[in-house]
PDB file of C-alpha atoms in Angstrom:
ATOM      1  CA  MET X 253       0.000   0.000   0.000  1.00 38.00           C
ATOM      2  CA  LYS X 254       1.334   3.398  -0.941  1.00 40.00           C
ATOM      3  CA  ALA X 255       1.718   6.220   1.525  1.00 43.00           C
ATOM      4  CA  LEU X 256      -0.397   9.229   2.309  1.00 44.00           C
ATOM      5  CA  SER X 257       1.730  12.101   3.556  1.00 42.00           C
ATOM      6  CA  ILE X 258      -0.102  14.578   5.771  1.00 41.00           C
ATOM      7  CA  LEU X 259       2.454  17.285   6.323  1.00 38.00           C
ATOM      8  CA  VAL X 260       0.737  19.599   8.786  1.00 42.00           C
ATOM      9  CA  LEU X 261      -2.392  19.657  10.890  1.00 45.00           C
ATOM     10  CA  THR X 262      -3.212  23.315  11.448  1.00 43.00           C
ATOM     11  CA  LEU X 263      -5.582  24.294  14.205  1.00 42.00           C
ATOM     12  CA  ALA X 264      -6.902  27.654  13.050  1.00 41.00           C
ATOM     13  CA  ALA X 265      -8.657  29.038  16.083  1.00 39.00           C
ATOM     14  CA  ALA X 266     -11.531  31.436  16.532  1.00 39.00           C
ATOM     15  CA  ALA X 267     -10.832  35.078  17.171  1.00 38.00           C
ATOM     16  CA  SER X 268     -10.030  34.746  20.858  1.00 40.00           C
ATOM     17  CA  HIS X 269      -7.614  31.818  20.664  1.00 43.00           C
ATOM     18  CA  ALA X 270      -4.197  31.299  19.096  1.00 40.00           C
ATOM     19  CA  ALA X 271      -3.531  28.968  16.181  1.00 45.00           C
ATOM     20  CA  ALA X 272      -1.315  25.893  16.389  1.00 44.00           C
ATOM     21  CA  ALA X 273       0.470  23.815  13.739  1.00 46.00           C
ATOM     22  CA  ILE X 274       1.346  20.167  14.356  1.00 46.00           C
ATOM     23  CA  GLY X 275       3.399  18.041  11.933  1.00 49.00           C
ATOM     24  CA  ILE X 276       2.240  14.421  11.828  1.00 45.00           C
ATOM     25  CA  GLY X 277       4.548  12.961   9.166  1.00 46.00           C
ATOM     26  CA  VAL X 278       3.720  10.121   6.772  1.00 50.00           C
ATOM     27  CA  VAL X 279       0.402   8.302   7.073  1.00 50.00           C
ATOM     28  CA  GLY X 280      -0.657   5.111   5.299  1.00 47.00           C
ATOM     29  CA  GLY X 281       2.558   3.090   5.418  1.00 47.00           C
ATOM     30  CA  GLY X 282       4.061   1.320   2.451  1.00 45.00           C
ATOM     31  CA  GLY X 283       7.424   1.597   0.783  1.00 45.00           C
ATOM     32  CA  GLY X 284       9.196   0.555   3.967  1.00 47.00           C
ATOM     33  CA  THR X 285       8.170   3.763   5.722  1.00 49.00           C
ATOM     34  CA  PRO X 286       6.752   3.086   9.203  1.00 53.00           C
ATOM     35  CA  ASP X 287       3.532   4.780  10.234  1.00 55.00           C
ATOM     36  CA  PRO X 288       4.000   7.538  12.810  1.00 57.00           C
ATOM     37  CA  GLN X 289       2.187   7.582  16.110  1.00 70.00           C
ATOM     38  CA  PRO X 290      -1.121   9.490  15.899  1.00 79.00           C
ATOM     39  CA  ILE X 291      -0.826  13.072  17.070  1.00 78.00           C
ATOM     40  CA  SER X 292      -2.829  14.538  19.961  1.00 84.00           C
ATOM     41  CA  ALA X 293      -4.184  18.082  19.986  1.00 85.00           C
ATOM     42  CA  THR X 294      -6.467  20.151  22.190  1.00 88.00           C
ATOM     43  CA  VAL X 295      -8.743  22.876  20.838  1.00 86.00           C
ATOM     44  CA  TYR X 296     -11.679  24.878  22.102  1.00 84.00           C
ATOM     45  CA  ALA X 297     -15.175  23.738  21.142  1.00 79.00           C
ATOM     46  CA  THR X 298     -15.559  27.172  19.536  1.00 77.00           C
ATOM     47  CA  ASP X 299     -12.491  26.809  17.303  1.00 79.00           C
ATOM     48  CA  GLU X 300     -12.474  26.283  13.565  1.00 78.00           C
ATOM     49  CA  VAL X 301     -10.036  23.446  12.871  1.00 83.00           C
ATOM     50  CA  THR X 302      -8.296  23.346   9.496  1.00 83.00           C
ATOM     51  CA  PHE X 303      -6.610  20.139   8.356  1.00 83.00           C
ATOM     52  CA  ASN X 304      -3.942  20.828   5.732  1.00 80.00           C
ATOM     53  CA  GLY X 305      -2.009  18.029   4.106  1.00 80.00           C
ATOM     54  CA  THR X 306      -0.362  16.531   1.046  1.00 80.00           C
ATOM     55  CA  VAL X 307      -0.934  13.155  -0.594  1.00 82.00           C
ATOM     56  CA  THR X 308       1.979  11.378  -2.246  1.00 81.00           C
ATOM     57  CA  ASN X 309       0.237   8.264  -3.579  1.00 83.00           C
ATOM     58  CA  GLY X 310      -1.557   9.865  -6.540  1.00 84.00           C
ATOM     59  CA  ALA X 311      -4.953   9.900  -4.838  1.00 87.00           C
ATOM     60  CA  ASP X 312      -7.654  12.069  -6.381  1.00 91.00           C
ATOM     61  CA  LEU X 313      -9.815  12.224  -3.240  1.00 92.00           C
ATOM     62  CA  VAL X 314      -9.163  12.414   0.496  1.00 91.00           C
ATOM     63  CA  GLU X 315     -11.724  11.747   3.213  1.00 93.00           C
ATOM     64  CA  ILE X 316     -11.155  12.858   6.785  1.00 92.00           C
ATOM     65  CA  ASP X 317     -13.458  10.856   9.064  1.00 93.00           C
ATOM     66  CA  ILE X 318     -14.109  12.133  12.586  1.00 92.00           C
ATOM     67  CA  THR X 319     -15.705   9.852  15.169  1.00 90.00           C
ATOM     68  CA  THR X 320     -16.635   9.902  18.849  1.00 85.00           C
ATOM     69  CA  PRO X 321     -15.167   7.638  21.564  1.00 81.00           C
ATOM     70  CA  GLY X 322     -18.175   5.373  20.904  1.00 78.00           C
ATOM     71  CA  ASN X 323     -17.130   5.138  17.231  1.00 83.00           C
ATOM     72  CA  GLU X 324     -20.119   7.173  16.075  1.00 83.00           C
ATOM     73  CA  GLU X 325     -19.507   9.327  13.014  1.00 85.00           C
ATOM     74  CA  VAL X 326     -19.527  13.073  13.658  1.00 85.00           C
ATOM     75  CA  ALA X 327     -18.294  14.316  10.293  1.00 86.00           C
ATOM     76  CA  THR X 328     -16.839  13.158   6.986  1.00 90.00           C
ATOM     77  CA  LEU X 329     -14.822  15.868   5.257  1.00 91.00           C
ATOM     78  CA  THR X 330     -13.979  15.506   1.573  1.00 93.00           C
ATOM     79  CA  ALA X 331     -11.091  17.160  -0.245  1.00 91.00           C
ATOM     80  CA  TYR X 332      -9.720  16.966  -3.775  1.00 93.00           C
ATOM     81  CA  PRO X 333      -5.924  17.345  -3.865  1.00 90.00           C
ATOM     82  CA  ASP X 334      -4.472  19.888  -6.277  1.00 90.00           C
ATOM     83  CA  ALA X 335      -1.786  19.117  -8.872  1.00 90.00           C
ATOM     84  CA  ASP X 336       0.867  19.082  -6.145  1.00 84.00           C
ATOM     85  CA  GLY X 337      -1.179  16.800  -3.881  1.00 84.00           C
ATOM     86  CA  ASN X 338      -2.093  19.548  -1.406  1.00 84.00           C
ATOM     87  CA  PHE X 339      -5.524  19.638   0.208  1.00 86.00           C
ATOM     88  CA  SER X 340      -7.378  21.403   2.992  1.00 85.00           C
ATOM     89  CA  VAL X 341     -10.580  20.724   4.949  1.00 85.00           C
ATOM     90  CA  ILE X 342     -12.289  22.643   7.746  1.00 83.00           C
ATOM     91  CA  TRP X 343     -14.071  21.196  10.776  1.00 83.00           C
ATOM     92  CA  PHE X 344     -15.954  22.833  13.613  1.00 79.00           C
ATOM     93  CA  PRO X 345     -15.922  20.714  16.829  1.00 80.00           C
ATOM     94  CA  PRO X 346     -19.551  20.432  17.954  1.00 73.00           C
ATOM     95  CA  VAL X 347     -19.304  19.693  21.682  1.00 76.00           C
ATOM     96  CA  ASP X 348     -16.594  19.047  24.228  1.00 81.00           C
ATOM     97  CA  SER X 349     -15.285  15.526  23.685  1.00 85.00           C
ATOM     98  CA  THR X 350     -12.262  13.643  22.353  1.00 90.00           C
ATOM     99  CA  TYR X 351     -12.496  12.761  18.675  1.00 91.00           C
ATOM    100  CA  THR X 352     -10.632  10.223  16.562  1.00 93.00           C
ATOM    101  CA  VAL X 353      -9.470  11.507  13.170  1.00 91.00           C
ATOM    102  CA  GLN X 354      -8.825   9.112  10.276  1.00 91.00           C
ATOM    103  CA  ALA X 355      -7.606   9.815   6.742  1.00 90.00           C
ATOM    104  CA  GLU X 356      -8.612   7.723   3.740  1.00 91.00           C
ATOM    105  CA  THR X 357      -7.316   8.191   0.191  1.00 89.00           C
ATOM    106  CA  TYR X 358      -8.980   7.075  -3.037  1.00 92.00           C
ATOM    107  CA  LEU X 359      -8.127   6.907  -6.721  1.00 91.00           C
ATOM    108  CA  ASN X 360     -11.022   6.513  -9.172  1.00 94.00           C
ATOM    109  CA  GLY X 361     -13.200   5.265  -6.319  1.00 93.00           C
ATOM    110  CA  THR X 362     -10.735   2.628  -5.087  1.00 93.00           C
ATOM    111  CA  GLU X 363      -9.395   2.978  -1.555  1.00 92.00           C
ATOM    112  CA  LEU X 364      -5.607   3.313  -1.443  1.00 89.00           C
ATOM    113  CA  SER X 365      -4.965   3.837   2.263  1.00 87.00           C
ATOM    114  CA  LYS X 366      -6.625   4.335   5.631  1.00 88.00           C
ATOM    115  CA  GLN X 367      -4.876   5.564   8.748  1.00 87.00           C
ATOM    116  CA  THR X 368      -5.686   7.019  12.154  1.00 88.00           C
ATOM    117  CA  ILE X 369      -3.883  10.352  12.097  1.00 85.00           C
ATOM    118  CA  GLY X 370      -4.750  11.756  15.483  1.00 86.00           C
ATOM    119  CA  PHE X 371      -6.988  12.495  18.427  1.00 91.00           C
ATOM    120  CA  VAL X 372      -8.482  15.943  18.942  1.00 90.00           C
ATOM    121  CA  SER X 373      -9.850  16.944  22.347  1.00 90.00           C
ATOM    122  CA  ALA X 374     -12.332  19.815  22.296  1.00 88.00           C
ATOM    123  CA  ILE X 375     -12.804  21.709  25.554  1.00 88.00           C
ATOM    124  CA  ARG X 376     -15.129  24.574  26.429  1.00 87.00           C
ATOM    125  CA  PRO X 377     -13.934  28.035  27.466  1.00 88.00           C
ATOM    126  CA  ASP X 378     -15.367  29.424  30.698  1.00 90.00           C
ATOM    127  CA  ALA X 379     -18.980  30.526  30.297  1.00 92.00           C
ATOM    128  CA  ALA X 380     -19.604  34.248  29.789  1.00 92.00           C
ATOM    129  CA  GLY X 381     -22.017  36.397  27.819  1.00 94.00           C
ATOM    130  CA  HIS X 382     -25.606  37.222  26.953  1.00 96.00           C
ATOM    131  CA  ILE X 383     -27.232  36.252  23.639  1.00 97.00           C
ATOM    132  CA  THR X 384     -30.784  36.778  22.383  1.00 96.00           C
ATOM    133  CA  GLY X 385     -32.425  36.366  19.018  1.00 94.00           C
ATOM    134  CA  GLY X 386     -35.197  35.064  16.849  1.00 93.00           C
ATOM    135  CA  GLY X 387     -36.400  34.947  13.294  1.00 91.00           C
ATOM    136  CA  TRP X 388     -37.224  32.739  10.387  1.00 90.00           C
ATOM    137  CA  TYR X 389     -35.905  31.341   7.131  1.00 91.00           C
ATOM    138  CA  ASP X 390     -38.283  31.206   4.155  1.00 88.00           C
ATOM    139  CA  TYR X 391     -38.662  28.185   1.866  1.00 83.00           C
ATOM    140  CA  PRO X 392     -40.862  28.090  -1.257  1.00 82.00           C
ATOM    141  CA  ASN X 393     -43.420  25.962   0.600  1.00 80.00           C
ATOM    142  CA  GLY X 394     -42.855  26.915   4.210  1.00 83.00           C
ATOM    143  CA  LYS X 395     -40.440  28.320   6.723  1.00 89.00           C
ATOM    144  CA  ASP X 396     -38.265  27.530   9.726  1.00 91.00           C
ATOM    145  CA  THR X 397     -38.690  29.621  12.861  1.00 94.00           C
ATOM    146  CA  MET X 398     -36.567  29.896  15.974  1.00 94.00           C
ATOM    147  CA  GLY X 399     -36.026  31.922  19.105  1.00 96.00           C
ATOM    148  CA  PHE X 400     -33.468  31.856  21.902  1.00 97.00           C
ATOM    149  CA  VAL X 401     -32.149  33.497  25.046  1.00 98.00           C
ATOM    150  CA  ALA X 402     -28.836  32.412  26.577  1.00 97.00           C
ATOM    151  CA  GLN X 403     -27.221  34.240  29.469  1.00 96.00           C
ATOM    152  CA  VAL X 404     -24.672  33.816  32.225  1.00 96.00           C
ATOM    153  CA  LEU X 405     -26.048  35.482  35.359  1.00 95.00           C
ATOM    154  CA  SER X 406     -23.985  37.446  37.857  1.00 92.00           C
ATOM    155  CA  ASN X 407     -23.836  34.423  40.179  1.00 93.00           C
ATOM    156  CA  GLY X 408     -22.397  32.273  37.372  1.00 92.00           C
ATOM    157  CA  SER X 409     -25.528  30.232  36.690  1.00 95.00           C
ATOM    158  CA  ILE X 410     -26.874  29.707  33.173  1.00 96.00           C
ATOM    159  CA  LYS X 411     -30.324  30.924  32.150  1.00 95.00           C
ATOM    160  CA  GLY X 412     -32.105  30.612  28.841  1.00 97.00           C
ATOM    161  CA  ASN X 413     -34.079  28.637  26.300  1.00 98.00           C
ATOM    162  CA  PHE X 414     -33.974  27.608  22.656  1.00 98.00           C
ATOM    163  CA  GLU X 415     -36.681  26.504  20.250  1.00 97.00           C
ATOM    164  CA  PHE X 416     -36.537  25.615  16.552  1.00 96.00           C
ATOM    165  CA  GLN X 417     -39.482  24.626  14.364  1.00 94.00           C
ATOM    166  CA  ASP X 418     -39.211  23.180  10.876  1.00 90.00           C
ATOM    167  CA  HIS X 419     -42.798  23.747   9.752  1.00 84.00           C
ATOM    168  CA  GLU X 420     -42.281  21.882   6.485  1.00 80.00           C
ATOM    169  CA  GLY X 421     -40.533  18.888   8.045  1.00 77.00           C
ATOM    170  CA  LEU X 422     -42.738  18.955  11.150  1.00 85.00           C
ATOM    171  CA  MET X 423     -39.798  18.982  13.553  1.00 91.00           C
ATOM    172  CA  ASN X 424     -39.753  20.917  16.801  1.00 95.00           C
ATOM    173  CA  PHE X 425     -36.596  21.059  18.930  1.00 97.00           C
ATOM    174  CA  LYS X 426     -37.242  22.678  22.299  1.00 97.00           C
ATOM    175  CA  SER X 427     -34.647  23.035  25.040  1.00 98.00           C
ATOM    176  CA  THR X 428     -35.108  21.552  28.483  1.00 98.00           C
ATOM    177  CA  SER X 429     -31.958  23.180  29.885  1.00 97.00           C
ATOM    178  CA  LEU X 430     -28.910  25.231  28.915  1.00 97.00           C
ATOM    179  CA  ASP X 431     -25.517  24.427  30.438  1.00 94.00           C
ATOM    180  CA  TRP X 432     -23.068  26.779  28.693  1.00 94.00           C
ATOM    181  CA  VAL X 433     -22.989  30.227  27.076  1.00 95.00           C
ATOM    182  CA  TYR X 434     -19.975  31.877  25.469  1.00 93.00           C
ATOM    183  CA  ALA X 435     -19.764  35.184  23.594  1.00 93.00           C
ATOM    184  CA  PRO X 436     -16.075  36.000  22.987  1.00 89.00           C
ATOM    185  CA  THR X 437     -16.857  38.900  20.632  1.00 90.00           C
ATOM    186  CA  CYS X 438     -19.744  41.171  19.690  1.00 91.00           C
ATOM    187  CA  THR X 439     -20.194  39.054  16.563  1.00 91.00           C
ATOM    188  CA  ASP X 440     -19.966  35.390  17.593  1.00 90.00           C
ATOM    189  CA  GLY X 441     -21.923  33.589  20.278  1.00 92.00           C
ATOM    190  CA  TYR X 442     -22.277  29.963  21.347  1.00 93.00           C
ATOM    191  CA  PHE X 443     -24.491  28.002  23.711  1.00 95.00           C
ATOM    192  CA  THR X 444     -25.262  24.368  24.491  1.00 94.00           C
ATOM    193  CA  GLY X 445     -27.851  22.366  26.354  1.00 95.00           C
ATOM    194  CA  TYR X 446     -30.367  19.561  26.154  1.00 97.00           C
ATOM    195  CA  CYS X 447     -33.597  19.405  24.190  1.00 97.00           C
ATOM    196  CA  LYS X 448     -36.585  17.302  23.176  1.00 97.00           C
ATOM    197  CA  LEU X 449     -37.705  16.492  19.638  1.00 95.00           C
ATOM    198  CA  ASN X 450     -41.460  16.876  19.154  1.00 95.00           C
ATOM    199  CA  GLY X 451     -41.910  16.714  22.919  1.00 95.00           C
ATOM    200  CA  SER X 452     -39.958  13.535  23.624  1.00 95.00           C
ATOM    201  CA  GLY X 453     -36.437  12.171  23.992  1.00 95.00           C
ATOM    202  CA  ASN X 454     -33.306  13.749  25.404  1.00 96.00           C
ATOM    203  CA  TYR X 455     -30.753  15.205  23.005  1.00 95.00           C
ATOM    204  CA  ARG X 456     -27.640  17.366  23.191  1.00 93.00           C
ATOM    205  CA  PHE X 457     -27.540  20.537  21.105  1.00 93.00           C
ATOM    206  CA  PHE X 458     -24.885  23.082  20.134  1.00 92.00           C
ATOM    207  CA  VAL X 459     -25.705  26.518  18.693  1.00 94.00           C
ATOM    208  CA  HIS X 460     -23.426  29.062  17.009  1.00 92.00           C
ATOM    209  CA  VAL X 461     -24.939  32.442  16.133  1.00 93.00           C
ATOM    210  CA  VAL X 462     -23.460  35.352  14.191  1.00 92.00           C
ATOM    211  CA  ASP X 463     -24.560  38.941  14.801  1.00 92.00           C
ATOM    212  CA  ASN X 464     -23.675  40.823  11.628  1.00 89.00           C
ATOM    213  CA  GLY X 465     -25.233  44.125  12.626  1.00 79.00           C
ATOM    214  CA  GLU X 466     -28.458  45.848  13.531  1.00 76.00           C
ATOM    215  CA  PRO X 467     -31.244  45.336  12.854  1.00 74.00           C
ATOM    216  CA  GLY X 468     -30.524  41.743  11.864  1.00 67.00           C
ATOM    217  CA  THR X 469     -28.358  42.376   8.816  1.00 72.00           C
ATOM    218  CA  SER X 470     -27.489  38.911   7.436  1.00 87.00           C
ATOM    219  CA  ASP X 471     -27.516  37.335  10.898  1.00 92.00           C
ATOM    220  CA  SER X 472     -27.085  33.567  10.885  1.00 92.00           C
ATOM    221  CA  VAL X 473     -27.603  30.493  13.039  1.00 93.00           C
ATOM    222  CA  ASP X 474     -25.841  27.128  12.934  1.00 90.00           C
ATOM    223  CA  PHE X 475     -26.926  24.348  15.247  1.00 90.00           C
ATOM    224  CA  SER X 476     -26.457  20.623  15.626  1.00 90.00           C
ATOM    225  CA  VAL X 477     -28.258  17.956  17.639  1.00 93.00           C
ATOM    226  CA  TYR X 478     -26.459  14.888  19.010  1.00 88.00           C
ATOM    227  CA  ASP X 479     -27.118  11.689  20.883  1.00 87.00           C
ATOM    228  CA  PRO X 480     -25.979  12.607  24.435  1.00 85.00           C
ATOM    229  CA  ASN X 481     -24.477   9.169  25.056  1.00 80.00           C
ATOM    230  CA  SER X 482     -22.741   8.197  21.813  1.00 78.00           C
ATOM    231  CA  GLY X 483     -22.172  11.692  20.415  1.00 78.00           C
ATOM    232  CA  ALA X 484     -23.680  10.664  17.062  1.00 80.00           C
ATOM    233  CA  LEU X 485     -24.833  13.572  14.908  1.00 83.00           C
ATOM    234  CA  LEU X 486     -28.615  13.446  14.448  1.00 89.00           C
ATOM    235  CA  PHE X 487     -29.470  16.788  12.846  1.00 90.00           C
ATOM    236  CA  SER X 488     -27.621  19.839  11.604  1.00 89.00           C
ATOM    237  CA  TYR X 489     -28.787  23.220  10.339  1.00 91.00           C
ATOM    238  CA  SER X 490     -27.076  26.304   8.946  1.00 90.00           C
ATOM    239  CA  LYS X 491     -28.974  29.300   7.571  1.00 90.00           C
ATOM    240  CA  THR X 492     -28.921  33.070   7.315  1.00 91.00           C
ATOM    241  CA  PHE X 493     -32.201  34.547   8.521  1.00 90.00           C
ATOM    242  CA  SER X 494     -34.671  35.732   5.896  1.00 90.00           C
ATOM    243  CA  HIS X 495     -36.099  37.917   8.649  1.00 90.00           C
ATOM    244  CA  GLY X 496     -35.022  38.280  12.263  1.00 90.00           C
ATOM    245  CA  ASN X 497     -32.224  39.405  14.503  1.00 92.00           C
ATOM    246  CA  VAL X 498     -29.383  37.967  16.559  1.00 94.00           C
ATOM    247  CA  GLN X 499     -28.115  40.208  19.319  1.00 93.00           C
ATOM    248  CA  ILE X 500     -24.960  39.616  21.303  1.00 94.00           C
ATOM    249  CA  HIS X 501     -25.113  41.955  24.259  1.00 93.00           C
ATOM    250  CA  CYS X 502     -21.620  43.395  24.592  1.00 84.00           C
ATOM    251  CA  LYS X 503     -20.651  45.296  27.697  1.00 68.00           C
TER     252      LYS X 503
END
């Protein structure tokens, strides 16, 4: 089996955190080259993680598979190497956990190599901030609506709620509790908690909102829902409001 060479794993952080670059050597084995030990890295759950690498086995496609400790798939990232074999993919850690990262290479649909390249631990910054918002996204035959309040009180406790309704798909996610709020800037805000789907179950959710100005100029919401035990991704959503407003209350 030919080798896949991933030269650098770059952790490109959000605005309030520094970036890190970690070299992980040759992955995939073959040609008498031993596989390196998987790297370990720690990032914040609010960080944008960029994987940069280079393939040396002529692959025309690279998949980066990210799984939970329970081996549940969180994300599959696809990249097409350029003429020099370089590629780049971006991942946003959903919740605080330790994730296994694997790289697979393909040529014309045939797998060439598969290798565990590292373990990424996502941790949460200390809670702080106050976020409110609501609005809707229009579809040709319906709309999605949502509203939320997420705040860290003066005594350090978390207060708030979140509700999302997909009127076309007949899905209603409604929070039962919030356990973390983080607003590092006047533009980006994050909060997490637990919710029910259509009034039943117990699910973990993660929300990232962007306040692009007042009153609600191109504000956006990204959120994901996970199995709280396995970490498996159950639902994801990313839209810019058709109408509405996100407000991050900066001091």
